[in-house]
mmCIF file of C-alpha atoms in Angstrom:
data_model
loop_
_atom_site.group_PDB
_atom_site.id
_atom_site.type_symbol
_atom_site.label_atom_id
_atom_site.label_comp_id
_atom_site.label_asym_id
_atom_site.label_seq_id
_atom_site.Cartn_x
_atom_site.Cartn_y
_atom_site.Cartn_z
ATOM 1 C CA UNK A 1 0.000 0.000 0.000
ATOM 2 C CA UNK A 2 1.257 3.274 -0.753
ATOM 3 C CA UNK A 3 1.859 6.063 2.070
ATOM 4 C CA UNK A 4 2.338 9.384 1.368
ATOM 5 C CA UNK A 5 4.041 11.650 4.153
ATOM 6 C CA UNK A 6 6.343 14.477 4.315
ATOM 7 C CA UNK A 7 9.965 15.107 5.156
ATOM 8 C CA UNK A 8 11.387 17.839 6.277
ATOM 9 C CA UNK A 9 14.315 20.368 5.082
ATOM 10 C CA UNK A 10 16.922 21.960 7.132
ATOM 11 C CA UNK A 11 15.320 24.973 6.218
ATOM 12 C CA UNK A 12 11.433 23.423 7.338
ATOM 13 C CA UNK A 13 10.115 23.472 4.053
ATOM 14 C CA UNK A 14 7.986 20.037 3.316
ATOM 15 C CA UNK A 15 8.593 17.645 0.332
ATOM 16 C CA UNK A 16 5.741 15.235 -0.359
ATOM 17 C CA UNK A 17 7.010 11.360 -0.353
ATOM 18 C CA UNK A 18 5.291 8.663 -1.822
ATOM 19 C CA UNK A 19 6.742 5.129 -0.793
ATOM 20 C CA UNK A 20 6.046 0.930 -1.057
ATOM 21 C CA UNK A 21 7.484 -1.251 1.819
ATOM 22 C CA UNK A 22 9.516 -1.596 4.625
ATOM 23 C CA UNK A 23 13.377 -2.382 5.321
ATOM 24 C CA UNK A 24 16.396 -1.161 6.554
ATOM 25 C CA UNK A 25 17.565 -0.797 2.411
ATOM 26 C CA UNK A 26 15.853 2.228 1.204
ATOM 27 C CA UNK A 27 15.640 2.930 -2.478
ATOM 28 C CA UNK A 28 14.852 6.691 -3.328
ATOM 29 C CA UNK A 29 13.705 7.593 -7.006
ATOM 30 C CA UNK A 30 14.735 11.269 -8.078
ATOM 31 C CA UNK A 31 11.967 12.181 -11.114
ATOM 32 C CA UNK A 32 12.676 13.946 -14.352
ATOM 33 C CA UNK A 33 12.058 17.826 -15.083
ATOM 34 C CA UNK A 34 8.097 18.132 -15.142
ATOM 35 C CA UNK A 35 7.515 15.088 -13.324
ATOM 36 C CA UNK A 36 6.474 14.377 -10.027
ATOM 37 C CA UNK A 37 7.438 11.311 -7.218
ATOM 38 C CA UNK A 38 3.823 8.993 -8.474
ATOM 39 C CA UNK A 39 5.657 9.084 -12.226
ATOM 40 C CA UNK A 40 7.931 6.204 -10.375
ATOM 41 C CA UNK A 41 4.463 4.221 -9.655
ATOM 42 C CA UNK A 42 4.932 1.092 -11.251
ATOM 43 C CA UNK A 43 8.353 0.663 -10.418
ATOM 44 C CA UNK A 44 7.310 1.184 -6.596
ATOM 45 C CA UNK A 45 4.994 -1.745 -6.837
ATOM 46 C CA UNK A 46 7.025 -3.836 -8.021
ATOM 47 C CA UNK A 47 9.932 -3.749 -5.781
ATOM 48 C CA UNK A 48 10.874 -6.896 -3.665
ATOM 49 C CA UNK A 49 9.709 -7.697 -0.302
ATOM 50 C CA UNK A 50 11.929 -6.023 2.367
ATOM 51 C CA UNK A 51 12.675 -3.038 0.086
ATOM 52 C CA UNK A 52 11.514 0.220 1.342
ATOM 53 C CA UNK A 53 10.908 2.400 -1.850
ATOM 54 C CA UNK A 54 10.537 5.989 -2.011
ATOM 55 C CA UNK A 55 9.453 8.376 -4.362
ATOM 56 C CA UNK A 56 8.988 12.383 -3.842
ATOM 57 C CA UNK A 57 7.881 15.624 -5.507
ATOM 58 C CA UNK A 58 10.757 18.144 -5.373
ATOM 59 C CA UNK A 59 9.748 21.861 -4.409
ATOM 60 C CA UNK A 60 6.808 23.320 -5.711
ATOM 61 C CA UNK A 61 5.508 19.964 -6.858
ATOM 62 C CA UNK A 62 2.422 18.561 -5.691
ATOM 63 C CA UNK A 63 1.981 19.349 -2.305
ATOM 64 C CA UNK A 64 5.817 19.986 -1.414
ATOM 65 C CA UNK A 65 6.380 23.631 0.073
ATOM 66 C CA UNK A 66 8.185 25.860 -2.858
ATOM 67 C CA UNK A 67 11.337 26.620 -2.385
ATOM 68 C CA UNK A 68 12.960 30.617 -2.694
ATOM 69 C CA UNK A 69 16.055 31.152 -4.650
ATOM 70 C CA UNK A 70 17.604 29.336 -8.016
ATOM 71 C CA UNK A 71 16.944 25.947 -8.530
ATOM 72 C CA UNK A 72 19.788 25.018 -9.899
ATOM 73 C CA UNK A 73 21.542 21.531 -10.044
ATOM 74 C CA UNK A 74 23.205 22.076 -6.459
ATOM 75 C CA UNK A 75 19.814 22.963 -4.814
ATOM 76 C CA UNK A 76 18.468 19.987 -6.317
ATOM 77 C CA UNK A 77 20.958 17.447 -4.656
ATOM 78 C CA UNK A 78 20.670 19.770 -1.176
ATOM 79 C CA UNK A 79 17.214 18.618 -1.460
ATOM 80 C CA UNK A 80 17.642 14.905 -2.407
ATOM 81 C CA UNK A 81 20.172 14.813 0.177
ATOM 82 C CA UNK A 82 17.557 16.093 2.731
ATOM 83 C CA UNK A 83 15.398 13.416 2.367
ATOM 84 C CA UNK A 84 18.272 10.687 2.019
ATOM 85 C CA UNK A 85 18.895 12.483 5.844
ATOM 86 C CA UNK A 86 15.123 12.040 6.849
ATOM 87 C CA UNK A 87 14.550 8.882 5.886
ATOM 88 C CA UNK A 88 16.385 5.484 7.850
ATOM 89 C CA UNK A 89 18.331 3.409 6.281
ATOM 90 C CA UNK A 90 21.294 0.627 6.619
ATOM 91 C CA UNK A 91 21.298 0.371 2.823
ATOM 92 C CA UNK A 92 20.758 3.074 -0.091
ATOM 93 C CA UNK A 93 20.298 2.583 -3.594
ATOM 94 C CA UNK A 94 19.676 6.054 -5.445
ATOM 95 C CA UNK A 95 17.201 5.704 -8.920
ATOM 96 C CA UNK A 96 17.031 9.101 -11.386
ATOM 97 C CA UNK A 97 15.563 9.571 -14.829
ATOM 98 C CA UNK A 98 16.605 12.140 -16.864
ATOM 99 C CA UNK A 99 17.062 15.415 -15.412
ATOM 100 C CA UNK A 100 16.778 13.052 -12.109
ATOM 101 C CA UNK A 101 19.797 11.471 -13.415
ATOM 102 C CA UNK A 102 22.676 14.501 -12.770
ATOM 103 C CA UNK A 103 20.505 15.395 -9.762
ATOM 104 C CA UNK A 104 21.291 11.526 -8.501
ATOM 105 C CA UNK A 105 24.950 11.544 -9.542
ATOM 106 C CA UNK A 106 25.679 15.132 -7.591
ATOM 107 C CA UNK A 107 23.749 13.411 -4.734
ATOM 108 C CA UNK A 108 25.821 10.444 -4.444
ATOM 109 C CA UNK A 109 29.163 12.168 -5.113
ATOM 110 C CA UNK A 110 28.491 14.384 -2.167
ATOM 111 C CA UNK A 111 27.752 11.600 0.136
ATOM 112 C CA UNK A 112 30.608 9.402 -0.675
ATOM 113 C CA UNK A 113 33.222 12.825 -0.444
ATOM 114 C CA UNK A 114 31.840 12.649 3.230
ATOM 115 C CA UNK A 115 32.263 8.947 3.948
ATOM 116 C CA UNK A 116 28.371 7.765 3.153
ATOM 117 C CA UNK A 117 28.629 6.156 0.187
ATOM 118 C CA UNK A 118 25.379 4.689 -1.589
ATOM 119 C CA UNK A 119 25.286 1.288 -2.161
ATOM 120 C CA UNK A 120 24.616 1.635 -6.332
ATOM 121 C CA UNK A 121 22.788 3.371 -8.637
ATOM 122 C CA UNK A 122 20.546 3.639 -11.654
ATOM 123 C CA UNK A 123 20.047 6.134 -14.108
ATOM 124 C CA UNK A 124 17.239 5.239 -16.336
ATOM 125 C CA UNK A 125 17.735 7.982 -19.694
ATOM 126 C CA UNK A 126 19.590 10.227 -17.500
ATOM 127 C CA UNK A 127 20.263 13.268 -18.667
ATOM 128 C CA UNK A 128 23.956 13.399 -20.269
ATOM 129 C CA UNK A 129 26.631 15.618 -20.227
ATOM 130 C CA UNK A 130 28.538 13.461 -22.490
ATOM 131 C CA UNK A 131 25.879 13.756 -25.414
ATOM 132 C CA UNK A 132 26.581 16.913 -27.432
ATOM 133 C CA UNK A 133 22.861 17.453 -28.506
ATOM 134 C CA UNK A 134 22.233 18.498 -25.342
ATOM 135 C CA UNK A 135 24.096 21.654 -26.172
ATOM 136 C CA UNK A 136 22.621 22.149 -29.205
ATOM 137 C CA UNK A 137 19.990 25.269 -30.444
ATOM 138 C CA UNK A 138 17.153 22.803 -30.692
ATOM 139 C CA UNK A 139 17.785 21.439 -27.785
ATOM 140 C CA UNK A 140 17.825 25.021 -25.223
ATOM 141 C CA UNK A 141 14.753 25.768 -27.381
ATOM 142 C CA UNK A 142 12.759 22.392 -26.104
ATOM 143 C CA UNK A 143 14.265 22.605 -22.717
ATOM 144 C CA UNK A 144 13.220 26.339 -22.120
ATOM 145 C CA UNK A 145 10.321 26.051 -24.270
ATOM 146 C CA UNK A 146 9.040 23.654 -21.873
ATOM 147 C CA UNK A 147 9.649 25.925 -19.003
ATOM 148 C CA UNK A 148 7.765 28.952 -20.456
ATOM 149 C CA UNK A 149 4.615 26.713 -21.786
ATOM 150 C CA UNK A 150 3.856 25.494 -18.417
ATOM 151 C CA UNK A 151 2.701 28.811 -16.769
ATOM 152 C CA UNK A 152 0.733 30.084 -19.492
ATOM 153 C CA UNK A 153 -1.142 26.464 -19.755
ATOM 154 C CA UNK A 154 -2.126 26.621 -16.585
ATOM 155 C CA UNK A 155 -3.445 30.089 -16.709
ATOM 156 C CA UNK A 156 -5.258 28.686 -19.783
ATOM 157 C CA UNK A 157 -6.649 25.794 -17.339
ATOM 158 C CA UNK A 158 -5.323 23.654 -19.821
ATOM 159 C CA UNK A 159 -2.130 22.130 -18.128
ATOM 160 C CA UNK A 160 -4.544 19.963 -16.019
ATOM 161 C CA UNK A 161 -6.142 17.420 -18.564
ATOM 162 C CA UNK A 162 -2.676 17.494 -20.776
ATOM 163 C CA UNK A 163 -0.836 16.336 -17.438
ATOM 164 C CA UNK A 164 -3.701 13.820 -16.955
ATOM 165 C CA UNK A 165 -3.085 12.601 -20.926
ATOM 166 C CA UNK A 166 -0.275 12.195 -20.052
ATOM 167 C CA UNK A 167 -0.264 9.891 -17.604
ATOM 168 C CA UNK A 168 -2.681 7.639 -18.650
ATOM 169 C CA UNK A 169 0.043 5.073 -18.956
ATOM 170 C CA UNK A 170 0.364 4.559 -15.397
ATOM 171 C CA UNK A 171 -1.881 2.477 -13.142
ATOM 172 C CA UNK A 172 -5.290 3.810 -11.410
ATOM 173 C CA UNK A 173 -3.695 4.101 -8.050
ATOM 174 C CA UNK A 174 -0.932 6.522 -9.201
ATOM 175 C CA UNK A 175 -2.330 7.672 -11.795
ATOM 176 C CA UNK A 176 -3.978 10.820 -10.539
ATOM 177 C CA UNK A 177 -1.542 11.454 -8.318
ATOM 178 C CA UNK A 178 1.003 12.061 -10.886
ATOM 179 C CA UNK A 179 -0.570 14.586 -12.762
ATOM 180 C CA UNK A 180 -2.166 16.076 -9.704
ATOM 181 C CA UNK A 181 1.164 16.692 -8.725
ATOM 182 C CA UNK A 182 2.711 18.794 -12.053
ATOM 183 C CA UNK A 183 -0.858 20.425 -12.838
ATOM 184 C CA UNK A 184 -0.959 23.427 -10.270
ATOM 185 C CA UNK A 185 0.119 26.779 -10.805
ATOM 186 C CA UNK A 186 2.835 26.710 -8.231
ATOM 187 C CA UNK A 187 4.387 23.525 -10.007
ATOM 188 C CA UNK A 188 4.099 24.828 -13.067
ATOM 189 C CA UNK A 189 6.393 27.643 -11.802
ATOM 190 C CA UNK A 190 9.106 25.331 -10.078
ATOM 191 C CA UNK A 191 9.217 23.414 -13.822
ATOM 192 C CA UNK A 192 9.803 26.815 -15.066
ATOM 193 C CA UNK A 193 12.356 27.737 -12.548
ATOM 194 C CA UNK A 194 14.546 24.621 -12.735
ATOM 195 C CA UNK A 195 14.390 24.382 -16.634
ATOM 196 C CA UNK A 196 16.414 27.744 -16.261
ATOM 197 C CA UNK A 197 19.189 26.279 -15.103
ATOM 198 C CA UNK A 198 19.518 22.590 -16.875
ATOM 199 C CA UNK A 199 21.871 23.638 -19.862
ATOM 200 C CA UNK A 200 24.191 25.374 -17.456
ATOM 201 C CA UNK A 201 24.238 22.501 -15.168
ATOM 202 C CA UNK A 202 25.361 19.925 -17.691
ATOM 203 C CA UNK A 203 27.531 22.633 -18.910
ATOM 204 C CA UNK A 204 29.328 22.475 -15.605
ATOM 205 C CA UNK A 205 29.563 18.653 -15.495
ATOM 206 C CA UNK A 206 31.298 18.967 -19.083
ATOM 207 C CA UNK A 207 33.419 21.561 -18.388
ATOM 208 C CA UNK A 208 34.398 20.181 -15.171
ATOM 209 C CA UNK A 209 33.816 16.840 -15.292
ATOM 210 C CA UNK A 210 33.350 14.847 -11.476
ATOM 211 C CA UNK A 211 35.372 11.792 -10.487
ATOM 212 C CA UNK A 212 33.920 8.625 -11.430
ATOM 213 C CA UNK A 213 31.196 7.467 -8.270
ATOM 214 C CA UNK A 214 32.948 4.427 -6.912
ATOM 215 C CA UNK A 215 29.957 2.654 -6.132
ATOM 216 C CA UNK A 216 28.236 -0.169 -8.292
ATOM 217 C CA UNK A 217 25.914 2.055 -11.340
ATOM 218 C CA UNK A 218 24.024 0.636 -13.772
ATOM 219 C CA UNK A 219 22.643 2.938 -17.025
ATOM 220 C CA UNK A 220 19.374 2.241 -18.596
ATOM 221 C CA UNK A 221 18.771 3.352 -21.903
ATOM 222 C CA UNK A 222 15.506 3.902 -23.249
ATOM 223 C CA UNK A 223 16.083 2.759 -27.549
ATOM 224 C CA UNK A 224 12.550 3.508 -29.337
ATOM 225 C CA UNK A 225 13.405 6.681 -31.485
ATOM 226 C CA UNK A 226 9.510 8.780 -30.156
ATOM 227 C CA UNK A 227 10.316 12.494 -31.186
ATOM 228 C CA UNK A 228 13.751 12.365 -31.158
ATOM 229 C CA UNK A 229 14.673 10.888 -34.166
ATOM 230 C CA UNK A 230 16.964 8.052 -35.255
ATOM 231 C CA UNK A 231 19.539 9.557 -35.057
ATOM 232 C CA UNK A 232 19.680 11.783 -32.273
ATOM 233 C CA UNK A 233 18.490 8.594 -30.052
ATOM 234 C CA UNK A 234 21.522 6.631 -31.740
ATOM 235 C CA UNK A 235 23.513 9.535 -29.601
ATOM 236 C CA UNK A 236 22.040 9.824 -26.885
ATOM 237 C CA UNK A 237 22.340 5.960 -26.114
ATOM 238 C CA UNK A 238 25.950 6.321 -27.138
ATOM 239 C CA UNK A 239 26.284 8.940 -24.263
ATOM 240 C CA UNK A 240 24.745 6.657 -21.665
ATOM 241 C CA UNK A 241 27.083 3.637 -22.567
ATOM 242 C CA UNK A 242 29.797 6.182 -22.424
ATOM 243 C CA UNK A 243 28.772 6.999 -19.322
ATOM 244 C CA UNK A 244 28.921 3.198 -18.059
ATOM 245 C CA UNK A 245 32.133 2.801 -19.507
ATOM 246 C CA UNK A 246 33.233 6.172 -17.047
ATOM 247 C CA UNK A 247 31.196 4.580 -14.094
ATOM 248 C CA UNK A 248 32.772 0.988 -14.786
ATOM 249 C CA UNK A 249 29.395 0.090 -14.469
ATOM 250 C CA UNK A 250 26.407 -1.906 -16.416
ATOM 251 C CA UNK A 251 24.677 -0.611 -19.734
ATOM 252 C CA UNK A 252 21.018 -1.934 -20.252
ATOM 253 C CA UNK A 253 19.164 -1.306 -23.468
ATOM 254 C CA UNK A 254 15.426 -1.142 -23.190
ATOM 255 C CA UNK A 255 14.660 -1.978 -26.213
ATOM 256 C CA UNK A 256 10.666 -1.544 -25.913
ATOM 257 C CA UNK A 257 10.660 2.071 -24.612
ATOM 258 C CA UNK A 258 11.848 5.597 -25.349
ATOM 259 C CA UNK A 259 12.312 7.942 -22.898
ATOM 260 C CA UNK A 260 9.835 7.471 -19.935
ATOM 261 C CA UNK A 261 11.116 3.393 -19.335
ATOM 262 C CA UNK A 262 9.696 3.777 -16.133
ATOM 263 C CA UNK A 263 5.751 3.987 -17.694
ATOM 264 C CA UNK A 264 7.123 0.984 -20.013
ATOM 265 C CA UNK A 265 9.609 -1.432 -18.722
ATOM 266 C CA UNK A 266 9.339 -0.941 -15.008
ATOM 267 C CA UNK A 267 10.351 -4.480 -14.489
ATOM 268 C CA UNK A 268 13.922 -3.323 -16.420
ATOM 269 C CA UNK A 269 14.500 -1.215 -13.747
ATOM 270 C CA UNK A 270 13.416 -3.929 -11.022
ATOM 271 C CA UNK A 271 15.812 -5.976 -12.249
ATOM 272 C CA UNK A 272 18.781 -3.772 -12.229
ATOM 273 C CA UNK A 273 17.803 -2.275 -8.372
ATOM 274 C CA UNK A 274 17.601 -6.029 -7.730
ATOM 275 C CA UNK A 275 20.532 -7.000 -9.079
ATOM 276 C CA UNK A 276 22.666 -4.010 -6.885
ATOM 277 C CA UNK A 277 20.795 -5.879 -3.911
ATOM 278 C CA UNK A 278 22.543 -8.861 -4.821
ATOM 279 C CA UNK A 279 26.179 -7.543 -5.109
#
């Protein structure tokens, strides 16, 4: 059953959790820009027994507390880092798709330079420093296009049933949640305010690229084509087996999904959390 409950910042602001289980190994999922915790849905049911899994919705989302200031890539991990904090564990495995993915990575880096280390992770179609469409025209355009639509859809009242189109994929119980969660005004603003800063922050990581993580990662990359393009997936794939190869870690393929593998192959991303339980 899922139970939704709130940690706390340093600060006191409130970010929403959504989790599956019980254990002393705790498994947090960091979502993608736009999305909320109840996107990871499917891969929270599915989780073995004795796995506690949890899922939030980062500032401004849902029913977490905005947060003042830039929301850049370093207030981002702050944040994950405050609920890693919150939350008991013995064991952690950290989970982030796409813009979740950098987000994870800063997360886990931080920990392990103060003697915490996480036990693995996954990155499911992480967002990639290594992949040089990222820094392409097209690319700012989509990123901060997305940013700038959000607002003026929901002052349309039409961000609402597009975020509930769009998760018609996932199962009744999460379902509304999900879209509940990126369909208010005040979320709408948070997208806006992180999309800001996502070209600069992979900018950093190229220019400046981190030490490898020195814990166990595995990189899950969605191969359907969707929107992108033949081409352009054909890169970004090449970025997230690059990124392995950096990591000395696992590539996956998911051959039956694009970009949101979560929606479409949870069980993929089961299997590799299940497979860092096992090391």
């Amino acid at each position: 059953m899922r139970q939704d409950s709130d940690v706390r910042t340093p600060e006191g602001r409130a970010l929403r959790t959504h989790s599956r289980g019980t254990g002393g190994t705790l498994v947090i999922f960091e979502a993608g820009l736009g999305a909320g915790g109840a996107s990871w849905g499917p891969v929270l049911d599915a989780l073995p027994e004795g796995v506690h899994g949890l899922a939030y919705d980062r500032a401004g989302y849902g029913e977490s507390t905005p947060a003042p200031g830039a929301r850049d890539l370093g207030a981002l991990v702050t944040d994950l880092l405050a609920v890693v904090d919150a939350v008991e564990h013995e064991r952690l495995i950290l989970v982030g798709h796409s813009w979740g993915g950098p987000i994870v990575r800063g997360a886990t880096a931080r920990l392990r330079d103060v003697g915490r280390p996480a036990a693995g992770v996954v990155l499911v179609d992480p967002g990639e420093e290594l992949a040089d469409l990222y820094f392409t025209r097209i690319a700012r355009i989509m990123i901060d296009a997305q940013g700038a639509v959000m607002p003026l859809l929901s002052r349309l009242g039409l961000l609402g049933p597009l975020q509930r189109s769009a998760a018609r994929s996932l199962s009744a119980p999460w379902r509304g949640v999900a879209a509940a969660s990126v369909s208010t005004p005040a979320a709408a603003q948070a997208v806006r305010a992180e999309s800001r800063h996502v070209t600069a922050g992979l900018l950093g990581l190229r220019l400046d690229p981190p030490a490898p993580l020195g814990t166990a990662v595995s990189v899950v990359s969605g191969r359907l084509s969707e929107g992108l393009g033949r081409r352009m997936r054909d890169e970004l794939t090449d970025a997230h087996r690059a990124r392995a190869e950096v990591e000395g870690g696992r590539f996956v393929a998911a051959e039956q999904s694009g970009h949101v593998i979560a929606a479409t192959e949870p069980e993929l991303i089961v299997g590799e959390i299940a497979r860092l339980l096992e090391a």
